[in-house]
Amino acid sequence: MNASRRPGRRFPGPELWSRALEIRNSWLSHALSTEPADRPAAEAAITRLYELAGASPPSFEWVPSPAAATEVVTPGQALSLGGDLPVEARLATLVTSLRERLDQRIGPWHDRRRRVDRPPPDPLGFSLRTLLNNGLGPALRRSIRDSVAGALRGELTTRAGLHWDGQQEAHWIALYDLHRQVDGVRFEPADGVQLDLWVTLARSCGWWWPREDVCVVAERPLVVRTERVDDDYGLVRLHHETGPAVAFPDGWTVHAWHGTRVPSWVIDAPAAERIIAERNVEVRRCAIERVGWPAFVAEAGFELLDRADDPGNPGYELRLYDGPSARLLLVVNGSVERDGTRRHYGLRVPAEIDHSLDAAGWTYGLSGAQYARLRRRT
């Protein structure tokens, strides 16, 4: 049997798992790095990728942030029948083909039917490949692509166009590197060389936009602040209580509260009047958590109007507050978060509702009596 295609090995012991965690930590640090970009290394890797895509080497324009890049990058060239594909499309084809070949070597990853939420106390019951593909891999993806890169994309006011995330491509690069270093998987030499170009980019720069004659590359941020969510696989999410969670050299920032991207006022000046006026329930929840429910209720002039046990969430209460400009129902989420906590939400309800059960029923389109018969909500 070809060694590079063998089934995943049984987990051999804590030493190898410790090595896997060291590599995971190294890649996570690259994804969250605030060091200045290594411009020569990034430009050399991008130039080589252009060559592999059959394109001439570009000139480079460096910008201080992804937001600055969207102001100068040219729109992607439209596809046309019979003509050459634009360089960004050729690069996309190049990396897609590479990942398909690498996936054939490491086997299916993030198979939900074989998901391993936490490493078992005795890891001998799982193959190393399963722990990498369905444990460390998804955690890196949620930490890097979903939390950090996702927040940056959400904050942009202009469409970013086809681009790559530089250091935040680390989530998929790290998985192949883990298999190569820990699981002993051998890739074809040419594929290994191309993978190393992406390794270099993830370790040297921020987002980049390839175009025919020029490649726009963003610097890495000056600040990235996260909190740990899962100690087993190292899951992290953006969070900072007193300032931006991500900040770039030109002053472009992203604010986040326990993984939820929020407007800057939620962190810097969460006044009760603004909280009440906020229509987004997640943003409102974060702002209230930022100041604390007791402080918010006092500042907003709310008074407790009614309280009742929540039949849809046993062990927790519904609390209906009356205020000068709104009536709020305080509820506790029926589902436990990954960090073991339950989120509290303040839901605006019509001013004519006087009872907690009626208010809770109204949020579901039910009467209070109907809601009282619920067994459990999520």
mmCIF file of N, CA, C and O in Angstrom, residues 48-145:
data_model
loop_
_atom_site.group_PDB
_atom_site.id
_atom_site.type_symbol
_atom_site.label_atom_id
_atom_site.label_comp_id
_atom_site.label_asym_id
_atom_site.label_seq_id
_atom_site.Cartn_x
_atom_site.Cartn_y
_atom_site.Cartn_z
ATOM 1 N N ARG A 48 5.707 33.879 -7.666
ATOM 2 C CA ARG A 48 5.803 32.483 -8.103
ATOM 3 C C ARG A 48 4.419 31.905 -8.405
ATOM 4 O O ARG A 48 4.259 31.149 -9.373
ATOM 5 N N LEU A 49 3.404 32.269 -7.620
ATOM 6 C CA LEU A 49 2.047 31.802 -7.905
ATOM 7 C C LEU A 49 1.552 32.365 -9.235
ATOM 8 O O LEU A 49 0.875 31.668 -10.005
ATOM 9 N N TYR A 50 1.859 33.615 -9.513
ATOM 10 C CA TYR A 50 1.523 34.189 -10.822
ATOM 11 C C TYR A 50 2.148 33.349 -11.934
ATOM 12 O O TYR A 50 1.500 33.045 -12.951
ATOM 13 N N GLU A 51 3.417 32.986 -11.764
ATOM 14 C CA GLU A 51 4.102 32.196 -12.787
ATOM 15 C C GLU A 51 3.430 30.838 -12.966
ATOM 16 O O GLU A 51 3.246 30.370 -14.099
ATOM 17 N N LEU A 52 3.059 30.191 -11.867
ATOM 18 C CA LEU A 52 2.384 28.896 -11.960
ATOM 19 C C LEU A 52 1.031 29.025 -12.650
ATOM 20 O O LEU A 52 0.546 28.071 -13.266
ATOM 21 N N ALA A 53 0.412 30.201 -12.541
ATOM 22 C CA ALA A 53 -0.876 30.447 -13.194
ATOM 23 C C ALA A 53 -0.701 30.937 -14.628
ATOM 24 O O ALA A 53 -1.686 31.252 -15.301
ATOM 25 N N GLY A 54 0.551 31.013 -15.094
ATOM 26 C CA GLY A 54 0.809 31.446 -16.462
ATOM 27 C C GLY A 54 0.698 32.938 -16.659
ATOM 28 O O GLY A 54 0.397 33.401 -17.770
ATOM 29 N N ALA A 55 0.942 33.713 -15.604
ATOM 30 C CA ALA A 55 0.827 35.171 -15.687
ATOM 31 C C ALA A 55 2.187 35.818 -15.475
ATOM 32 O O ALA A 55 3.080 35.252 -14.840
ATOM 33 N N SER A 56 2.332 37.014 -15.998
ATOM 34 C CA SER A 56 3.568 37.773 -15.809
ATOM 35 C C SER A 56 3.645 38.286 -14.378
ATOM 36 O O SER A 56 2.617 38.554 -13.746
ATOM 37 N N PRO A 57 4.849 38.452 -13.857
ATOM 38 C CA PRO A 57 4.996 38.966 -12.487
ATOM 39 C C PRO A 57 4.347 40.338 -12.349
ATOM 40 O O PRO A 57 4.470 41.184 -13.238
ATOM 41 N N PRO A 58 3.655 40.584 -11.245
ATOM 42 C CA PRO A 58 2.987 41.876 -11.066
ATOM 43 C C PRO A 58 3.894 42.882 -10.365
ATOM 44 O O PRO A 58 4.919 42.526 -9.776
ATOM 45 N N SER A 59 3.502 44.132 -10.423
ATOM 46 C CA SER A 59 4.044 45.110 -9.488
ATOM 47 C C SER A 59 3.204 45.024 -8.214
ATOM 48 O O SER A 59 2.120 44.429 -8.215
ATOM 49 N N PHE A 60 3.700 45.610 -7.139
ATOM 50 C CA PHE A 60 3.007 45.478 -5.858
ATOM 51 C C PHE A 60 2.653 46.846 -5.290
ATOM 52 O O PHE A 60 3.443 47.789 -5.365
ATOM 53 N N GLU A 61 1.449 46.926 -4.754
ATOM 54 C CA GLU A 61 1.012 48.119 -4.038
ATOM 55 C C GLU A 61 0.590 47.689 -2.638
ATOM 56 O O GLU A 61 -0.359 46.913 -2.479
ATOM 57 N N TRP A 62 1.291 48.188 -1.639
ATOM 58 C CA TRP A 62 0.997 47.837 -0.256
ATOM 59 C C TRP A 62 0.089 48.895 0.361
ATOM 60 O O TRP A 62 0.281 50.097 0.153
ATOM 61 N N VAL A 63 -0.909 48.432 1.093
ATOM 62 C CA VAL A 63 -1.867 49.327 1.738
ATOM 63 C C VAL A 63 -1.958 48.958 3.222
ATOM 64 O O VAL A 63 -1.616 47.837 3.614
ATOM 65 N N PRO A 64 -2.431 49.885 4.062
ATOM 66 C CA PRO A 64 -2.403 49.636 5.510
ATOM 67 C C PRO A 64 -3.511 48.746 6.050
ATOM 68 O O PRO A 64 -3.437 48.329 7.207
ATOM 69 N N SER A 65 -4.544 48.450 5.243
ATOM 70 C CA SER A 65 -5.648 47.644 5.768
ATOM 71 C C SER A 65 -6.492 47.107 4.624
ATOM 72 O O SER A 65 -6.423 47.619 3.494
ATOM 73 N N PRO A 66 -7.325 46.093 4.878
ATOM 74 C CA PRO A 66 -8.266 45.646 3.850
ATOM 75 C C PRO A 66 -9.215 46.753 3.400
ATOM 76 O O PRO A 66 -9.583 46.818 2.221
ATOM 77 N N ALA A 67 -9.623 47.616 4.323
ATOM 78 C CA ALA A 67 -10.512 48.718 3.942
ATOM 79 C C ALA A 67 -9.825 49.643 2.945
ATOM 80 O O ALA A 67 -10.439 50.097 1.969
ATOM 81 N N ALA A 68 -8.546 49.923 3.174
ATOM 82 C CA ALA A 68 -7.804 50.767 2.238
ATOM 83 C C ALA A 68 -7.655 50.084 0.885
ATOM 84 O O ALA A 68 -7.670 50.744 -0.159
ATOM 85 N N ALA A 69 -7.528 48.762 0.890
ATOM 86 C CA ALA A 69 -7.375 48.035 -0.370
ATOM 87 C C ALA A 69 -8.612 48.172 -1.244
ATOM 88 O O ALA A 69 -8.509 48.310 -2.467
ATOM 89 N N THR A 70 -9.791 48.128 -0.637
ATOM 90 C CA THR A 70 -11.018 48.203 -1.436
ATOM 91 C C THR A 70 -11.169 49.555 -2.123
ATOM 92 O O THR A 70 -11.959 49.686 -3.058
ATOM 93 N N GLU A 71 -10.421 50.551 -1.671
ATOM 94 C CA GLU A 71 -10.492 51.873 -2.303
ATOM 95 C C GLU A 71 -9.594 51.982 -3.528
ATOM 96 O O GLU A 71 -9.778 52.883 -4.353
ATOM 97 N N VAL A 72 -8.614 51.079 -3.652
ATOM 98 C CA VAL A 72 -7.663 51.208 -4.760
ATOM 99 C C VAL A 72 -7.661 50.008 -5.698
ATOM 100 O O VAL A 72 -7.208 50.125 -6.844
ATOM 101 N N VAL A 73 -8.159 48.858 -5.244
ATOM 102 C CA VAL A 73 -8.097 47.673 -6.086
ATOM 103 C C VAL A 73 -9.067 47.817 -7.255
ATOM 104 O O VAL A 73 -10.169 48.363 -7.112
ATOM 105 N N THR A 74 -8.652 47.357 -8.419
ATOM 106 C CA THR A 74 -9.516 47.431 -9.593
ATOM 107 C C THR A 74 -10.535 46.305 -9.554
ATOM 108 O O THR A 74 -10.263 45.228 -9.012
ATOM 109 N N PRO A 75 -11.724 46.513 -10.115
ATOM 110 C CA PRO A 75 -12.702 45.426 -10.164
ATOM 111 C C PRO A 75 -12.134 44.235 -10.925
ATOM 112 O O PRO A 75 -11.305 44.386 -11.828
ATOM 113 N N GLY A 76 -12.572 43.045 -10.559
ATOM 114 C CA GLY A 76 -12.123 41.857 -11.267
ATOM 115 C C GLY A 76 -12.553 41.896 -12.719
ATOM 116 O O GLY A 76 -13.623 42.408 -13.061
ATOM 117 N N GLN A 77 -11.712 41.387 -13.584
ATOM 118 C CA GLN A 77 -12.025 41.359 -15.011
ATOM 119 C C GLN A 77 -13.176 40.405 -15.278
ATOM 120 O O GLN A 77 -13.210 39.293 -14.753
ATOM 121 N N ALA A 78 -14.125 40.831 -16.078
ATOM 122 C CA ALA A 78 -15.268 39.986 -16.405
ATOM 123 C C ALA A 78 -14.822 38.794 -17.251
ATOM 124 O O ALA A 78 -13.929 38.905 -18.096
ATOM 125 N N LEU A 79 -15.440 37.642 -16.995
ATOM 126 C CA LEU A 79 -15.133 36.457 -17.783
ATOM 127 C C LEU A 79 -15.742 36.589 -19.168
ATOM 128 O O LEU A 79 -16.845 37.111 -19.336
ATOM 129 N N SER A 80 -15.031 36.119 -20.174
ATOM 130 C CA SER A 80 -15.539 36.191 -21.541
ATOM 131 C C SER A 80 -15.296 34.863 -22.237
ATOM 132 O O SER A 80 -14.287 34.191 -21.995
ATOM 133 N N LEU A 81 -16.234 34.485 -23.105
ATOM 134 C CA LEU A 81 -16.101 33.234 -23.839
ATOM 135 C C LEU A 81 -14.950 33.334 -24.832
ATOM 136 O O LEU A 81 -14.831 34.305 -25.584
ATOM 137 N N GLY A 82 -14.087 32.350 -24.811
ATOM 138 C CA GLY A 82 -13.011 32.298 -25.782
ATOM 139 C C GLY A 82 -11.770 33.069 -25.392
ATOM 140 O O GLY A 82 -10.721 32.914 -26.011
ATOM 141 N N GLY A 83 -11.854 33.913 -24.373
ATOM 142 C CA GLY A 83 -10.693 34.682 -23.959
ATOM 143 C C GLY A 83 -9.973 34.028 -22.797
ATOM 144 O O GLY A 83 -10.436 33.047 -22.214
ATOM 145 N N ASP A 84 -8.808 34.573 -22.468
ATOM 146 C CA ASP A 84 -8.063 34.065 -21.329
ATOM 147 C C ASP A 84 -8.765 34.446 -20.029
ATOM 148 O O ASP A 84 -9.339 35.534 -19.911
ATOM 149 N N LEU A 85 -8.687 33.557 -19.074
ATOM 150 C CA LEU A 85 -9.234 33.871 -17.760
ATOM 151 C C LEU A 85 -8.386 34.957 -17.105
ATOM 152 O O LEU A 85 -7.160 34.993 -17.281
ATOM 153 N N PRO A 86 -8.999 35.857 -16.334
ATOM 154 C CA PRO A 86 -8.200 36.833 -15.592
ATOM 155 C C PRO A 86 -7.311 36.116 -14.585
ATOM 156 O O PRO A 86 -7.591 34.994 -14.162
ATOM 157 N N VAL A 87 -6.245 36.768 -14.180
ATOM 158 C CA VAL A 87 -5.256 36.108 -13.335
ATOM 159 C C VAL A 87 -5.861 35.646 -12.021
ATOM 160 O O VAL A 87 -5.510 34.573 -11.506
ATOM 161 N N GLU A 88 -6.798 36.423 -11.457
ATOM 162 C CA GLU A 88 -7.379 36.004 -10.185
ATOM 163 C C GLU A 88 -8.183 34.715 -10.333
ATOM 164 O O GLU A 88 -8.200 33.867 -9.434
ATOM 165 N N ALA A 89 -8.837 34.538 -11.494
ATOM 166 C CA ALA A 89 -9.578 33.301 -11.736
ATOM 167 C C ALA A 89 -8.622 32.131 -11.939
ATOM 168 O O ALA A 89 -8.883 31.009 -11.490
ATOM 169 N N ARG A 90 -7.499 32.382 -12.614
ATOM 170 C CA ARG A 90 -6.518 31.315 -12.807
ATOM 171 C C ARG A 90 -5.885 30.900 -11.479
ATOM 172 O O ARG A 90 -5.638 29.712 -11.234
ATOM 173 N N LEU A 91 -5.650 31.867 -10.605
ATOM 174 C CA LEU A 91 -5.111 31.536 -9.287
ATOM 175 C C LEU A 91 -6.127 30.746 -8.463
ATOM 176 O O LEU A 91 -5.764 29.820 -7.728
ATOM 177 N N ALA A 92 -7.401 31.114 -8.584
ATOM 178 C CA ALA A 92 -8.441 30.376 -7.865
ATOM 179 C C ALA A 92 -8.502 28.932 -8.343
ATOM 180 O O ALA A 92 -8.641 27.995 -7.540
ATOM 181 N N THR A 93 -8.387 28.726 -9.651
ATOM 182 C CA THR A 93 -8.375 27.368 -10.196
ATOM 183 C C THR A 93 -7.147 26.610 -9.714
ATOM 184 O O THR A 93 -7.220 25.423 -9.366
ATOM 185 N N LEU A 94 -6.018 27.305 -9.667
ATOM 186 C CA LEU A 94 -4.765 26.682 -9.235
ATOM 187 C C LEU A 94 -4.868 26.168 -7.802
ATOM 188 O O LEU A 94 -4.530 25.010 -7.515
ATOM 189 N N VAL A 95 -5.360 27.003 -6.889
ATOM 190 C CA VAL A 95 -5.404 26.594 -5.490
ATOM 191 C C VAL A 95 -6.522 25.587 -5.245
ATOM 192 O O VAL A 95 -6.383 24.682 -4.409
ATOM 193 N N THR A 96 -7.622 25.701 -5.977
ATOM 194 C CA THR A 96 -8.694 24.712 -5.827
ATOM 195 C C THR A 96 -8.210 23.328 -6.238
ATOM 196 O O THR A 96 -8.463 22.330 -5.547
ATOM 197 N N SER A 97 -7.500 23.260 -7.349
ATOM 198 C CA SER A 97 -6.963 21.973 -7.807
ATOM 199 C C SER A 97 -5.953 21.419 -6.812
ATOM 200 O O SER A 97 -5.929 20.214 -6.532
ATOM 201 N N LEU A 98 -5.120 22.309 -6.270
ATOM 202 C CA LEU A 98 -4.144 21.870 -5.268
ATOM 203 C C LEU A 98 -4.847 21.258 -4.062
ATOM 204 O O LEU A 98 -4.487 20.161 -3.611
ATOM 205 N N ARG A 99 -5.851 21.935 -3.553
ATOM 206 C CA ARG A 99 -6.530 21.445 -2.354
ATOM 207 C C ARG A 99 -7.272 20.140 -2.621
ATOM 208 O O ARG A 99 -7.357 19.276 -1.741
ATOM 209 N N GLU A 100 -7.799 19.983 -3.819
ATOM 210 C CA GLU A 100 -8.457 18.718 -4.149
ATOM 211 C C GLU A 100 -7.458 17.568 -4.118
ATOM 212 O O GLU A 100 -7.760 16.477 -3.615
ATOM 213 N N ARG A 101 -6.264 17.804 -4.641
ATOM 214 C CA ARG A 101 -5.247 16.743 -4.630
ATOM 215 C C ARG A 101 -4.768 16.458 -3.208
ATOM 216 O O ARG A 101 -4.563 15.294 -2.829
ATOM 217 N N LEU A 102 -4.591 17.509 -2.416
ATOM 218 C CA LEU A 102 -4.153 17.302 -1.036
ATOM 219 C C LEU A 102 -5.227 16.580 -0.223
ATOM 220 O O LEU A 102 -4.912 15.740 0.628
ATOM 221 N N ASP A 103 -6.497 16.914 -0.481
ATOM 222 C CA ASP A 103 -7.585 16.246 0.234
ATOM 223 C C ASP A 103 -7.603 14.748 -0.049
ATOM 224 O O ASP A 103 -7.977 13.945 0.818
ATOM 225 N N GLN A 104 -7.232 14.367 -1.256
ATOM 226 C CA GLN A 104 -7.177 12.940 -1.572
ATOM 227 C C GLN A 104 -6.136 12.224 -0.720
ATOM 228 O O GLN A 104 -6.266 11.031 -0.447
ATOM 229 N N ARG A 105 -5.125 12.956 -0.280
ATOM 230 C CA ARG A 105 -4.079 12.361 0.549
ATOM 231 C C ARG A 105 -4.492 12.252 2.016
ATOM 232 O O ARG A 105 -4.147 11.278 2.683
ATOM 233 N N ILE A 106 -5.203 13.250 2.513
ATOM 234 C CA ILE A 106 -5.498 13.261 3.950
ATOM 235 C C ILE A 106 -6.857 12.668 4.276
ATOM 236 O O ILE A 106 -7.169 12.429 5.443
ATOM 237 N N GLY A 107 -7.690 12.424 3.259
ATOM 238 C CA GLY A 107 -9.013 11.882 3.517
ATOM 239 C C GLY A 107 -10.013 12.978 3.815
ATOM 240 O O GLY A 107 -9.660 14.152 3.966
ATOM 241 N N PRO A 108 -11.304 12.627 3.897
ATOM 242 C CA PRO A 108 -12.342 13.639 4.128
ATOM 243 C C PRO A 108 -12.165 14.314 5.471
ATOM 244 O O PRO A 108 -11.839 13.674 6.465
ATOM 245 N N TRP A 109 -12.374 15.634 5.474
ATOM 246 C CA TRP A 109 -12.228 16.347 6.737
ATOM 247 C C TRP A 109 -13.510 17.065 7.085
ATOM 248 O O TRP A 109 -14.321 17.396 6.240
ATOM 249 N N HIS A 110 -13.682 17.244 8.381
ATOM 250 C CA HIS A 110 -14.906 17.789 8.970
ATOM 251 C C HIS A 110 -16.117 16.983 8.536
ATOM 252 O O HIS A 110 -17.140 17.520 8.125
ATOM 253 N N ASP A 111 -15.998 15.671 8.623
ATOM 254 C CA ASP A 111 -17.131 14.783 8.393
ATOM 255 C C ASP A 111 -18.026 14.857 9.624
ATOM 256 O O ASP A 111 -17.674 14.379 10.696
ATOM 257 N N ARG A 112 -19.202 15.470 9.485
ATOM 258 C CA ARG A 112 -20.064 15.686 10.647
ATOM 259 C C ARG A 112 -20.500 14.374 11.291
ATOM 260 O O ARG A 112 -20.811 14.329 12.473
ATOM 261 N N ARG A 113 -20.514 13.306 10.531
ATOM 262 C CA ARG A 113 -20.907 12.019 11.106
ATOM 263 C C ARG A 113 -19.829 11.474 12.038
ATOM 264 O O ARG A 113 -20.095 10.613 12.862
ATOM 265 N N ARG A 114 -18.599 11.996 11.909
ATOM 266 C CA ARG A 114 -17.498 11.506 12.739
ATOM 267 C C ARG A 114 -16.907 12.642 13.562
ATOM 268 O O ARG A 114 -15.758 12.599 13.952
ATOM 269 N N ARG A 115 -17.713 13.658 13.820
ATOM 270 C CA ARG A 115 -17.208 14.827 14.525
ATOM 271 C C ARG A 115 -16.729 14.446 15.923
ATOM 272 O O ARG A 115 -17.386 13.704 16.644
ATOM 273 N N VAL A 116 -15.569 14.961 16.285
ATOM 274 C CA VAL A 116 -14.995 14.724 17.603
ATOM 275 C C VAL A 116 -14.935 16.076 18.299
ATOM 276 O O VAL A 116 -14.007 16.854 18.098
ATOM 277 N N ASP A 117 -15.959 16.392 19.102
ATOM 278 C CA ASP A 117 -16.016 17.706 19.728
ATOM 279 C C ASP A 117 -14.853 17.925 20.683
ATOM 280 O O ASP A 117 -14.316 19.017 20.788
ATOM 281 N N ARG A 118 -14.477 16.893 21.405
ATOM 282 C CA ARG A 118 -13.375 17.003 22.355
ATOM 283 C C ARG A 118 -12.545 15.728 22.299
ATOM 284 O O ARG A 118 -13.090 14.640 22.160
ATOM 285 N N PRO A 119 -11.227 15.858 22.435
ATOM 286 C CA PRO A 119 -10.414 14.640 22.497
ATOM 287 C C PRO A 119 -10.835 13.802 23.695
ATOM 288 O O PRO A 119 -10.999 14.327 24.796
ATOM 289 N N PRO A 120 -11.042 12.519 23.519
ATOM 290 C CA PRO A 120 -11.454 11.679 24.642
ATOM 291 C C PRO A 120 -10.323 11.520 25.648
ATOM 292 O O PRO A 120 -9.153 11.708 25.315
ATOM 293 N N PRO A 121 -10.661 11.186 26.890
ATOM 294 C CA PRO A 121 -9.607 10.955 27.887
ATOM 295 C C PRO A 121 -8.605 9.899 27.433
ATOM 296 O O PRO A 121 -7.413 10.010 27.690
ATOM 297 N N ASP A 122 -9.091 8.861 26.766
ATOM 298 C CA ASP A 122 -8.209 7.839 26.218
ATOM 299 C C ASP A 122 -8.261 7.954 24.700
ATOM 300 O O ASP A 122 -9.171 7.438 24.059
ATOM 301 N N PRO A 123 -7.293 8.640 24.085
ATOM 302 C CA PRO A 123 -7.374 8.906 22.649
ATOM 303 C C PRO A 123 -7.110 7.695 21.775
ATOM 304 O O PRO A 123 -7.175 7.794 20.563
ATOM 305 N N LEU A 124 -6.819 6.536 22.363
ATOM 306 C CA LEU A 124 -6.528 5.363 21.550
ATOM 307 C C LEU A 124 -7.742 4.890 20.765
ATOM 308 O O LEU A 124 -7.616 4.109 19.836
ATOM 309 N N GLY A 125 -8.926 5.365 21.133
ATOM 310 C CA GLY A 125 -10.120 4.952 20.413
ATOM 311 C C GLY A 125 -10.333 5.696 19.112
ATOM 312 O O GLY A 125 -11.262 5.383 18.371
ATOM 313 N N PHE A 126 -9.498 6.697 18.821
ATOM 314 C CA PHE A 126 -9.650 7.484 17.604
ATOM 315 C C PHE A 126 -8.352 7.447 16.809
ATOM 316 O O PHE A 126 -7.266 7.375 17.375
ATOM 317 N N SER A 127 -8.477 7.542 15.502
ATOM 318 C CA SER A 127 -7.273 7.682 14.693
ATOM 319 C C SER A 127 -6.791 9.118 14.764
ATOM 320 O O SER A 127 -7.572 10.054 14.978
ATOM 321 N N LEU A 128 -5.504 9.297 14.585
ATOM 322 C CA LEU A 128 -4.938 10.640 14.552
ATOM 323 C C LEU A 128 -5.580 11.445 13.436
ATOM 324 O O LEU A 128 -5.875 12.634 13.591
ATOM 325 N N ARG A 129 -5.832 10.807 12.312
ATOM 326 C CA ARG A 129 -6.427 11.508 11.174
ATOM 327 C C ARG A 129 -7.814 12.045 11.524
ATOM 328 O O ARG A 129 -8.179 13.157 11.137
ATOM 329 N N THR A 130 -8.584 11.267 12.276
ATOM 330 C CA THR A 130 -9.909 11.728 12.685
ATOM 331 C C THR A 130 -9.803 12.932 13.610
ATOM 332 O O THR A 130 -10.555 13.906 13.480
ATOM 333 N N LEU A 131 -8.860 12.892 14.547
ATOM 334 C CA LEU A 131 -8.700 14.010 15.473
ATOM 335 C C LEU A 131 -8.237 15.273 14.748
ATOM 336 O O LEU A 131 -8.620 16.384 15.116
ATOM 337 N N LEU A 132 -7.426 15.112 13.712
ATOM 338 C CA LEU A 132 -6.980 16.275 12.945
ATOM 339 C C LEU A 132 -8.104 16.812 12.065
ATOM 340 O O LEU A 132 -8.396 18.013 12.062
ATOM 341 N N ASN A 133 -8.745 15.924 11.300
ATOM 342 C CA ASN A 133 -9.744 16.364 10.325
ATOM 343 C C ASN A 133 -11.031 16.846 10.969
ATOM 344 O O ASN A 133 -11.693 17.749 10.454
ATOM 345 N N ASN A 134 -11.422 16.225 12.071
ATOM 346 C CA ASN A 134 -12.722 16.524 12.669
ATOM 347 C C ASN A 134 -12.616 17.209 14.021
ATOM 348 O O ASN A 134 -13.631 17.452 14.669
ATOM 349 N N GLY A 135 -11.394 17.517 14.452
ATOM 350 C CA GLY A 135 -11.191 18.204 15.719
ATOM 351 C C GLY A 135 -10.417 19.490 15.544
ATOM 352 O O GLY A 135 -10.970 20.586 15.574
ATOM 353 N N LEU A 136 -9.113 19.367 15.332
ATOM 354 C CA LEU A 136 -8.272 20.555 15.193
ATOM 355 C C LEU A 136 -8.636 21.370 13.952
ATOM 356 O O LEU A 136 -8.658 22.604 13.994
ATOM 357 N N GLY A 137 -8.912 20.697 12.836
ATOM 358 C CA GLY A 137 -9.231 21.415 11.603
ATOM 359 C C GLY A 137 -10.435 22.330 11.736
ATOM 360 O O GLY A 137 -10.347 23.533 11.450
ATOM 361 N N PRO A 138 -11.591 21.809 12.170
ATOM 362 C CA PRO A 138 -12.759 22.678 12.339
ATOM 363 C C PRO A 138 -12.543 23.789 13.360
ATOM 364 O O PRO A 138 -13.051 24.899 13.190
ATOM 365 N N ALA A 139 -11.792 23.514 14.439
ATOM 366 C CA ALA A 139 -11.541 24.554 15.439
ATOM 367 C C ALA A 139 -10.717 25.690 14.847
ATOM 368 O O ALA A 139 -10.975 26.867 15.111
ATOM 369 N N LEU A 140 -9.717 25.350 14.039
ATOM 370 C CA LEU A 140 -8.928 26.386 13.380
ATOM 371 C C LEU A 140 -9.792 27.189 12.409
ATOM 372 O O LEU A 140 -9.663 28.411 12.312
ATOM 373 N N ARG A 141 -10.672 26.499 11.699
ATOM 374 C CA ARG A 141 -11.533 27.194 10.745
ATOM 375 C C ARG A 141 -12.477 28.163 11.460
ATOM 376 O O ARG A 141 -12.658 29.303 11.033
ATOM 377 N N ARG A 142 -13.066 27.729 12.567
ATOM 378 C CA ARG A 142 -13.968 28.621 13.300
ATOM 379 C C ARG A 142 -13.202 29.788 13.917
ATOM 380 O O ARG A 142 -13.699 30.915 13.962
ATOM 381 N N SER A 143 -11.995 29.519 14.406
ATOM 382 C CA SER A 143 -11.212 30.568 15.057
ATOM 383 C C SER A 143 -10.712 31.610 14.072
ATOM 384 O O SER A 143 -10.734 32.815 14.361
ATOM 385 N N ILE A 144 -10.253 31.155 12.909
ATOM 386 C CA ILE A 144 -9.563 32.049 11.977
ATOM 387 C C ILE A 144 -10.500 32.560 10.887
ATOM 388 O O ILE A 144 -10.695 33.766 10.730
ATOM 389 N N ARG A 145 -11.080 31.636 10.122
ATOM 390 C CA ARG A 145 -11.922 32.067 9.001
ATOM 391 C C ARG A 145 -13.222 32.689 9.479
ATOM 392 O O ARG A 145 -13.609 33.780 9.040
#
